[in-house]
Amino acid sequence: MSSSAATALDPTTVGVVLAMAVVTYTTKAGGLWLVGRLELTDRAETALEVLPGVIVVSLVAGELAEGGPAAWLGAAAVAVVVRKTESLPLALLAGIGTVVLVRGRI
């Protein structure tokens, strides 16, 4: 296989990614449109405010359970950096850097 064939984009893959982007945007915009038209209780508003964090935790928890020490240390680095700096990009870099460093040593 030549290097150009290995780096060429498959039109089907590009189409699927674009379709997923359109569906994701439509879902998000539709949700915001719908929430703007509904009368929400305080309890429902509170639930919607914490929903993104709950989704992220549910996605990360499975990876952490199976990730081993590198993932656990990466998560700890993210928690410490976000607590100290409140910067999500910096926490992301700290977590990725920690995982890369630990996996490189083990």
CSV table of N, CA, C and O in Angstrom, one decimal:
chain,number,residue,atom,x,y,z
A,1,MET,N,0.8,-1.2,0.0
A,1,MET,CA,0.0,0.0,0.0
A,1,MET,C,0.9,1.2,0.0
A,1,MET,O,1.8,1.4,0.8
A,2,SER,N,0.6,2.2,-0.9
A,2,SER,CA,1.4,3.4,-0.9
A,2,SER,C,1.0,4.3,0.2
A,2,SER,O,-0.1,4.2,0.7
A,3,SER,N,1.9,5.3,0.5
A,3,SER,CA,1.6,6.2,1.6
A,3,SER,C,0.4,7.1,1.2
A,3,SER,O,-0.4,7.4,2.1
A,4,SER,N,0.2,7.4,-0.1
A,4,SER,CA,-1.0,8.3,-0.4
A,4,SER,C,-2.3,7.5,-0.2
A,4,SER,O,-3.3,8.1,0.1
A,5,ALA,N,-2.3,6.2,-0.5
A,5,ALA,CA,-3.5,5.4,-0.3
A,5,ALA,C,-3.8,5.3,1.1
A,5,ALA,O,-5.0,5.2,1.5
A,6,ALA,N,-2.8,5.2,2.0
A,6,ALA,CA,-3.0,5.0,3.4
A,6,ALA,C,-3.5,6.3,4.1
A,6,ALA,O,-4.2,6.2,5.0
A,7,THR,N,-3.2,7.4,3.5
A,7,THR,CA,-3.7,8.7,4.1
A,7,THR,C,-4.9,9.2,3.4
A,7,THR,O,-5.5,10.2,3.8
A,8,ALA,N,-5.4,8.6,2.3
A,8,ALA,CA,-6.6,9.1,1.6
A,8,ALA,C,-7.8,8.9,2.5
A,8,ALA,O,-7.9,7.9,3.2
A,9,LEU,N,-8.7,9.8,2.3
A,9,LEU,CA,-9.9,9.7,3.1
A,9,LEU,C,-11.0,8.9,2.3
A,9,LEU,O,-11.2,9.1,1.1
A,10,ASP,N,-11.6,8.0,3.0
A,10,ASP,CA,-12.6,7.2,2.4
A,10,ASP,C,-13.9,8.0,2.3
A,10,ASP,O,-14.4,8.6,3.4
A,11,PRO,N,-14.5,8.2,1.2
A,11,PRO,CA,-15.7,9.1,1.0
A,11,PRO,C,-16.9,8.6,1.9
A,11,PRO,O,-17.6,9.4,2.4
A,12,THR,N,-17.0,7.3,2.1
A,12,THR,CA,-18.0,6.8,3.0
A,12,THR,C,-17.8,7.3,4.4
A,12,THR,O,-18.7,7.7,5.1
A,13,THR,N,-16.6,7.2,4.9
A,13,THR,CA,-16.2,7.6,6.2
A,13,THR,C,-16.5,9.1,6.4
A,13,THR,O,-17.1,9.5,7.4
A,14,VAL,N,-16.1,9.9,5.4
A,14,VAL,CA,-16.3,11.3,5.5
A,14,VAL,C,-17.8,11.6,5.5
A,14,VAL,O,-18.3,12.4,6.3
A,15,GLY,N,-18.6,10.9,4.7
A,15,GLY,CA,-20.0,11.1,4.7
A,15,GLY,C,-20.7,10.7,6.0
A,15,GLY,O,-21.5,11.5,6.5
A,16,VAL,N,-20.2,9.6,6.6
A,16,VAL,CA,-20.8,9.2,7.9
A,16,VAL,C,-20.5,10.3,9.0
A,16,VAL,O,-21.3,10.7,9.8
A,17,VAL,N,-19.2,10.8,9.0
A,17,VAL,CA,-18.8,11.8,10.0
A,17,VAL,C,-19.6,13.1,9.8
A,17,VAL,O,-20.1,13.6,10.7
A,18,LEU,N,-19.8,13.5,8.5
A,18,LEU,CA,-20.6,14.7,8.3
A,18,LEU,C,-22.1,14.5,8.7
A,18,LEU,O,-22.7,15.4,9.2
A,19,ALA,N,-22.6,13.3,8.4
A,19,ALA,CA,-24.0,13.0,8.7
A,19,ALA,C,-24.2,13.0,10.3
A,19,ALA,O,-25.1,13.6,10.8
A,20,MET,N,-23.2,12.5,11.0
A,20,MET,CA,-23.2,12.5,12.4
A,20,MET,C,-23.1,13.9,13.0
A,20,MET,O,-23.8,14.2,13.9
A,21,ALA,N,-22.3,14.7,12.3
A,21,ALA,CA,-22.2,16.1,12.7
A,21,ALA,C,-23.6,16.8,12.6
A,21,ALA,O,-24.0,17.6,13.4
A,22,VAL,N,-24.2,16.6,11.4
A,22,VAL,CA,-25.5,17.2,11.2
A,22,VAL,C,-26.5,16.8,12.2
A,22,VAL,O,-27.3,17.6,12.8
A,23,VAL,N,-26.6,15.5,12.5
A,23,VAL,CA,-27.5,14.9,13.4
A,23,VAL,C,-27.2,15.5,14.8
A,23,VAL,O,-28.2,15.9,15.6
A,24,THR,N,-26.0,15.5,15.2
A,24,THR,CA,-25.6,16.1,16.5
A,24,THR,C,-26.0,17.5,16.6
A,24,THR,O,-26.6,17.9,17.6
A,25,TYR,N,-25.7,18.3,15.6
A,25,TYR,CA,-26.1,19.8,15.7
A,25,TYR,C,-27.6,19.9,15.7
A,25,TYR,O,-28.2,20.7,16.5
A,26,THR,N,-28.3,19.2,14.9
A,26,THR,CA,-29.8,19.2,14.9
A,26,THR,C,-30.4,18.9,16.2
A,26,THR,O,-31.3,19.5,16.7
A,27,THR,N,-29.8,17.8,16.8
A,27,THR,CA,-30.3,17.4,18.1
A,27,THR,C,-30.1,18.4,19.2
A,27,THR,O,-31.0,18.8,20.0
A,28,LYS,N,-28.9,19.0,19.2
A,28,LYS,CA,-28.6,20.0,20.2
A,28,LYS,C,-29.4,21.3,20.0
A,28,LYS,O,-30.0,21.8,20.9
A,29,ALA,N,-29.5,21.8,18.7
A,29,ALA,CA,-30.3,22.9,18.4
A,29,ALA,C,-31.8,22.7,18.7
A,29,ALA,O,-32.5,23.5,19.3
A,30,GLY,N,-32.3,21.5,18.4
A,30,GLY,CA,-33.7,21.1,18.7
A,30,GLY,C,-33.9,21.1,20.1
A,30,GLY,O,-35.0,21.5,20.6
A,31,GLY,N,-33.0,20.6,20.9
A,31,GLY,CA,-33.2,20.5,22.4
A,31,GLY,C,-33.2,21.9,23.0
A,31,GLY,O,-34.1,22.2,23.8
A,32,LEU,N,-32.4,22.8,22.5
A,32,LEU,CA,-32.4,24.2,23.0
A,32,LEU,C,-33.7,24.9,22.6
A,32,LEU,O,-34.3,25.6,23.4
A,33,TRP,N,-34.1,24.6,21.4
A,33,TRP,CA,-35.4,25.2,20.9
A,33,TRP,C,-36.5,24.7,21.8
A,33,TRP,O,-37.4,25.5,22.2
A,34,LEU,N,-36.6,23.4,22.0
A,34,LEU,CA,-37.6,22.8,22.8
A,34,LEU,C,-37.6,23.3,24.2
A,34,LEU,O,-38.7,23.7,24.8
A,35,VAL,N,-36.4,23.4,24.9
A,35,VAL,CA,-36.4,23.9,26.2
A,35,VAL,C,-36.8,25.3,26.4
A,35,VAL,O,-37.4,25.7,27.3
A,36,GLY,N,-36.5,26.1,25.3
A,36,GLY,CA,-36.9,27.5,25.3
A,36,GLY,C,-38.4,27.7,25.3
A,36,GLY,O,-39.0,28.7,25.6
A,37,ARG,N,-39.1,26.7,24.8
A,37,ARG,CA,-40.6,26.8,24.7
A,37,ARG,C,-41.4,26.1,25.8
A,37,ARG,O,-42.6,26.2,25.9
A,38,LEU,N,-40.6,25.4,26.7
A,38,LEU,CA,-41.3,24.7,27.8
A,38,LEU,C,-41.2,25.5,29.1
A,38,LEU,O,-40.2,26.2,29.3
A,39,GLU,N,-42.1,25.4,30.0
A,39,GLU,CA,-42.1,26.0,31.3
A,39,GLU,C,-41.5,24.9,32.2
A,39,GLU,O,-42.1,23.9,32.6
A,40,LEU,N,-40.2,25.1,32.6
A,40,LEU,CA,-39.5,24.1,33.4
A,40,LEU,C,-39.7,24.4,34.9
A,40,LEU,O,-39.6,25.6,35.3
A,41,THR,N,-39.8,23.4,35.7
A,41,THR,CA,-39.8,23.5,37.2
A,41,THR,C,-38.3,23.8,37.6
A,41,THR,O,-37.4,23.5,36.8
A,42,ASP,N,-38.2,24.2,38.8
A,42,ASP,CA,-36.8,24.4,39.3
A,42,ASP,C,-36.1,23.1,39.4
A,42,ASP,O,-34.9,23.1,39.1
A,43,ARG,N,-36.8,22.1,39.7
A,43,ARG,CA,-36.1,20.7,39.8
A,43,ARG,C,-35.7,20.3,38.4
A,43,ARG,O,-34.6,19.8,38.3
A,44,ALA,N,-36.5,20.5,37.4
A,44,ALA,CA,-36.1,20.2,36.0
A,44,ALA,C,-34.9,21.0,35.5
A,44,ALA,O,-34.0,20.5,34.9
A,45,GLU,N,-34.9,22.3,35.9
A,45,GLU,CA,-33.8,23.1,35.5
A,45,GLU,C,-32.5,22.7,36.1
A,45,GLU,O,-31.4,22.6,35.5
A,46,THR,N,-32.6,22.3,37.4
A,46,THR,CA,-31.4,21.8,38.1
A,46,THR,C,-30.9,20.5,37.5
A,46,THR,O,-29.7,20.3,37.3
A,47,ALA,N,-31.8,19.6,37.1
A,47,ALA,CA,-31.4,18.4,36.5
A,47,ALA,C,-30.8,18.6,35.2
A,47,ALA,O,-29.7,18.0,34.8
A,48,LEU,N,-31.3,19.6,34.4
A,48,LEU,CA,-30.6,19.9,33.1
A,48,LEU,C,-29.3,20.5,33.3
A,48,LEU,O,-28.4,20.3,32.4
A,49,GLU,N,-29.1,21.3,34.3
A,49,GLU,CA,-27.8,21.9,34.6
A,49,GLU,C,-26.7,20.9,34.9
A,49,GLU,O,-25.6,21.1,34.5
A,50,VAL,N,-27.0,19.9,35.6
A,50,VAL,CA,-26.0,18.9,36.0
A,50,VAL,C,-25.9,17.7,35.0
A,50,VAL,O,-25.0,16.9,35.1
A,51,LEU,N,-26.8,17.7,34.0
A,51,LEU,CA,-26.8,16.6,33.1
A,51,LEU,C,-25.5,16.4,32.3
A,51,LEU,O,-25.0,15.3,32.1
A,52,PRO,N,-24.9,17.5,31.8
A,52,PRO,CA,-23.6,17.3,31.0
A,52,PRO,C,-22.5,16.7,31.9
A,52,PRO,O,-21.8,15.8,31.4
A,53,GLY,N,-22.4,17.1,33.1
A,53,GLY,CA,-21.4,16.5,34.0
A,53,GLY,C,-21.7,15.0,34.3
A,53,GLY,O,-20.8,14.2,34.3
A,54,VAL,N,-22.9,14.7,34.4
A,54,VAL,CA,-23.3,13.3,34.7
A,54,VAL,C,-23.0,12.4,33.5
A,54,VAL,O,-22.5,11.3,33.6
A,55,ILE,N,-23.2,13.0,32.3
A,55,ILE,CA,-22.9,12.2,31.1
A,55,ILE,C,-21.4,12.0,30.9
A,55,ILE,O,-21.0,10.9,30.6
A,56,VAL,N,-20.6,13.0,31.2
A,56,VAL,CA,-19.2,12.9,31.1
A,56,VAL,C,-18.7,11.9,32.1
A,56,VAL,O,-17.8,11.0,31.8
A,57,VAL,N,-19.2,11.9,33.3
A,57,VAL,CA,-18.7,11.0,34.4
A,57,VAL,C,-19.1,9.6,34.0
A,57,VAL,O,-18.3,8.6,34.1
A,58,SER,N,-20.3,9.4,33.4
A,58,SER,CA,-20.7,8.0,33.0
A,58,SER,C,-19.8,7.5,31.9
A,58,SER,O,-19.5,6.3,31.9
A,59,LEU,N,-19.4,8.4,31.0
A,59,LEU,CA,-18.5,7.9,29.9
A,59,LEU,C,-17.1,7.6,30.5
A,59,LEU,O,-16.4,6.7,30.0
A,60,VAL,N,-16.6,8.5,31.4
A,60,VAL,CA,-15.2,8.3,31.9
A,60,VAL,C,-15.1,7.2,32.9
A,60,VAL,O,-14.1,6.5,32.9
A,61,ALA,N,-16.2,6.9,33.6
A,61,ALA,CA,-16.1,5.9,34.7
A,61,ALA,C,-15.8,4.5,34.1
A,61,ALA,O,-15.0,3.8,34.7
A,62,GLY,N,-16.4,4.2,33.0
A,62,GLY,CA,-16.1,2.9,32.4
A,62,GLY,C,-14.6,2.8,31.9
A,62,GLY,O,-14.0,1.7,32.1
A,63,GLU,N,-14.1,3.8,31.3
A,63,GLU,CA,-12.7,3.8,30.9
A,63,GLU,C,-11.8,3.7,32.1
A,63,GLU,O,-10.8,3.1,32.0
A,64,LEU,N,-12.1,4.4,33.2
A,64,LEU,CA,-11.3,4.4,34.4
A,64,LEU,C,-11.3,3.0,35.0
A,64,LEU,O,-10.2,2.5,35.5
A,65,ALA,N,-12.4,2.4,35.0
A,65,ALA,CA,-12.5,1.0,35.6
A,65,ALA,C,-11.6,0.0,34.9
A,65,ALA,O,-11.0,-0.9,35.5
A,66,GLU,N,-11.4,0.2,33.6
A,66,GLU,CA,-10.6,-0.7,32.8
A,66,GLU,C,-9.3,-0.1,32.4
A,66,GLU,O,-8.5,-0.9,31.8
A,67,GLY,N,-9.0,1.1,32.7
A,67,GLY,CA,-7.8,1.8,32.2
A,67,GLY,C,-6.6,1.5,33.0
A,67,GLY,O,-5.5,1.7,32.4
A,68,GLY,N,-6.6,1.0,34.2
A,68,GLY,CA,-5.4,0.7,34.9
A,68,GLY,C,-4.8,1.9,35.5
A,68,GLY,O,-5.3,3.0,35.5
A,69,PRO,N,-3.6,1.8,36.1
A,69,PRO,CA,-2.9,2.9,36.8
A,69,PRO,C,-2.7,4.1,36.0
A,69,PRO,O,-2.8,5.2,36.5
A,70,ALA,N,-2.4,4.0,34.7
A,70,ALA,CA,-2.1,5.2,33.9
A,70,ALA,C,-3.4,6.0,33.8
A,70,ALA,O,-3.3,7.3,33.9
A,71,ALA,N,-4.5,5.4,33.6
A,71,ALA,CA,-5.8,6.2,33.5
A,71,ALA,C,-6.1,6.7,34.8
A,71,ALA,O,-6.6,7.9,34.9
A,72,TRP,N,-5.9,6.0,35.9
A,72,TRP,CA,-6.2,6.5,37.2
A,72,TRP,C,-5.3,7.7,37.6
A,72,TRP,O,-5.8,8.7,38.1
A,73,LEU,N,-4.1,7.6,37.3
A,73,LEU,CA,-3.2,8.8,37.5
A,73,LEU,C,-3.5,10.0,36.6
A,73,LEU,O,-3.5,11.1,37.1
A,74,GLY,N,-3.9,9.7,35.4
A,74,GLY,CA,-4.4,10.8,34.5
A,74,GLY,C,-5.6,11.5,35.1
A,74,GLY,O,-5.7,12.7,35.0
A,75,ALA,N,-6.5,10.7,35.6
A,75,ALA,CA,-7.7,11.2,36.1
A,75,ALA,C,-7.4,12.1,37.4
A,75,ALA,O,-8.0,13.1,37.6
A,76,ALA,N,-6.5,11.6,38.2
A,76,ALA,CA,-6.1,12.3,39.4
A,76,ALA,C,-5.4,13.6,39.0
A,76,ALA,O,-5.7,14.7,39.6
A,77,ALA,N,-4.6,13.6,37.9
A,77,ALA,CA,-4.0,14.8,37.4
A,77,ALA,C,-5.0,15.8,36.9
A,77,ALA,O,-4.9,17.0,37.2
A,78,VAL,N,-6.0,15.3,36.2
A,78,VAL,CA,-7.1,16.2,35.8
A,78,VAL,C,-7.8,16.8,37.0
A,78,VAL,O,-8.1,18.0,37.0
A,79,ALA,N,-8.1,16.0,38.0
A,79,ALA,CA,-8.9,16.5,39.1
A,79,ALA,C,-8.0,17.6,39.8
A,79,ALA,O,-8.6,18.7,40.2
A,80,VAL,N,-6.8,17.4,40.0
A,80,VAL,CA,-5.9,18.3,40.7
A,80,VAL,C,-5.8,19.6,39.9
A,80,VAL,O,-5.9,20.7,40.5
A,81,VAL,N,-5.5,19.5,38.6
A,81,VAL,CA,-5.3,20.7,37.8
A,81,VAL,C,-6.6,21.5,37.7
A,81,VAL,O,-6.6,22.8,37.8
A,82,VAL,N,-7.7,20.9,37.5
A,82,VAL,CA,-8.9,21.6,37.3
A,82,VAL,C,-9.3,22.3,38.7
A,82,VAL,O,-9.9,23.4,38.7
A,83,ARG,N,-9.0,21.6,39.8
A,83,ARG,CA,-9.3,22.2,41.1
A,83,ARG,C,-8.4,23.4,41.3
A,83,ARG,O,-8.9,24.4,41.9
A,84,LYS,N,-7.2,23.3,41.0
A,84,LYS,CA,-6.2,24.4,41.2
A,84,LYS,C,-6.4,25.6,40.2
A,84,LYS,O,-6.3,26.7,40.6
A,85,THR,N,-6.6,25.3,38.9
A,85,THR,CA,-6.7,26.3,37.9
A,85,THR,C,-8.0,26.6,37.4
A,85,THR,O,-8.2,27.7,36.7
A,86,GLU,N,-9.0,25.7,37.5
A,86,GLU,CA,-10.3,25.8,36.9
A,86,GLU,C,-10.2,26.0,35.4
A,86,GLU,O,-11.1,26.5,34.7
A,87,SER,N,-9.1,25.5,34.8
A,87,SER,CA,-8.9,25.5,33.4
A,87,SER,C,-9.1,24.1,32.8
A,87,SER,O,-8.3,23.2,33.0
A,88,LEU,N,-10.2,23.9,32.0
A,88,LEU,CA,-10.4,22.6,31.4
A,88,LEU,C,-9.3,22.2,30.4
A,88,LEU,O,-8.9,21.1,30.4
A,89,PRO,N,-8.9,23.2,29.5
A,89,PRO,CA,-7.9,22.8,28.5
A,89,PRO,C,-6.6,22.4,29.2
A,89,PRO,O,-5.9,21.4,28.8
A,90,LEU,N,-6.2,23.1,30.3
A,90,LEU,CA,-5.0,22.8,31.0
A,90,LEU,C,-5.1,21.4,31.7
A,90,LEU,O,-4.2,20.6,31.7
A,91,ALA,N,-6.3,21.2,32.3
A,91,ALA,CA,-6.6,19.9,32.9
A,91,ALA,C,-6.5,18.7,31.9
A,91,ALA,O,-6.0,17.7,32.2
A,92,LEU,N,-7.1,19.0,30.7
A,92,LEU,CA,-7.0,18.0,29.7
A,92,LEU,C,-5.6,17.7,29.3
A,92,LEU,O,-5.2,16.5,29.1
A,93,LEU,N,-4.8,18.7,29.1
A,93,LEU,CA,-3.4,18.5,28.8
A,93,LEU,C,-2.6,17.8,29.9
A,93,LEU,O,-1.8,16.9,29.6
A,94,ALA,N,-2.9,18.1,31.1
A,94,ALA,CA,-2.3,17.4,32.2
A,94,ALA,C,-2.7,15.9,32.3
A,94,ALA,O,-1.8,15.1,32.5
A,95,GLY,N,-3.9,15.6,32.0
A,95,GLY,CA,-4.4,14.3,32.0
A,95,GLY,C,-3.8,13.4,30.9
A,95,GLY,O,-3.3,12.3,31.1
A,96,ILE,N,-3.8,14.0,29.7
A,96,ILE,CA,-3.2,13.3,28.6
A,96,ILE,C,-1.7,13.1,28.8
A,96,ILE,O,-1.1,12.0,28.5
A,97,GLY,N,-1.0,14.2,29.2
A,97,GLY,CA,0.4,14.1,29.5
A,97,GLY,C,0.8,13.0,30.5
A,97,GLY,O,1.7,12.3,30.4
A,98,THR,N,0.0,13.0,31.6
A,98,THR,CA,0.2,12.0,32.6
A,98,THR,C,0.0,10.6,32.1
A,98,THR,O,0.9,9.7,32.3
A,99,VAL,N,-1.0,10.3,31.3
A,99,VAL,CA,-1.2,9.0,30.8
A,99,VAL,C,-0.1,8.6,29.8
A,99,VAL,O,0.4,7.5,29.9
A,100,VAL,N,0.3,9.6,29.0
A,100,VAL,CA,1.4,9.3,28.1
A,100,VAL,C,2.7,9.0,28.8
A,100,VAL,O,3.4,8.0,28.5
A,101,LEU,N,3.0,9.8,29.8
A,101,LEU,CA,4.2,9.5,30.6
A,101,LEU,C,4.2,8.2,31.3
A,101,LEU,O,5.2,7.4,31.3
A,102,VAL,N,3.1,7.9,32.0
A,102,VAL,CA,3.0,6.7,32.7
A,102,VAL,C,3.0,5.4,31.8
A,102,VAL,O,3.7,4.5,32.1
A,103,ARG,N,2.3,5.5,30.7
A,103,ARG,CA,2.3,4.4,29.8
A,103,ARG,C,3.7,4.2,29.1
A,103,ARG,O,4.1,3.1,28.8
A,104,GLY,N,4.4,5.3,29.0
A,104,GLY,CA,5.8,5.2,28.4
A,104,GLY,C,6.7,4.6,29.3
A,104,GLY,O,7.7,3.9,28.9
A,105,ARG,N,6.5,4.6,30.7
A,105,ARG,CA,7.4,4.0,31.7
A,105,ARG,C,7.0,2.6,32.0
A,105,ARG,O,7.9,1.8,32.4
A,106,ILE,N,5.7,2.3,31.9
A,106,ILE,CA,5.3,0.9,32.3
A,106,ILE,C,5.5,0.0,31.1
A,106,ILE,O,5.3,0.2,30.0
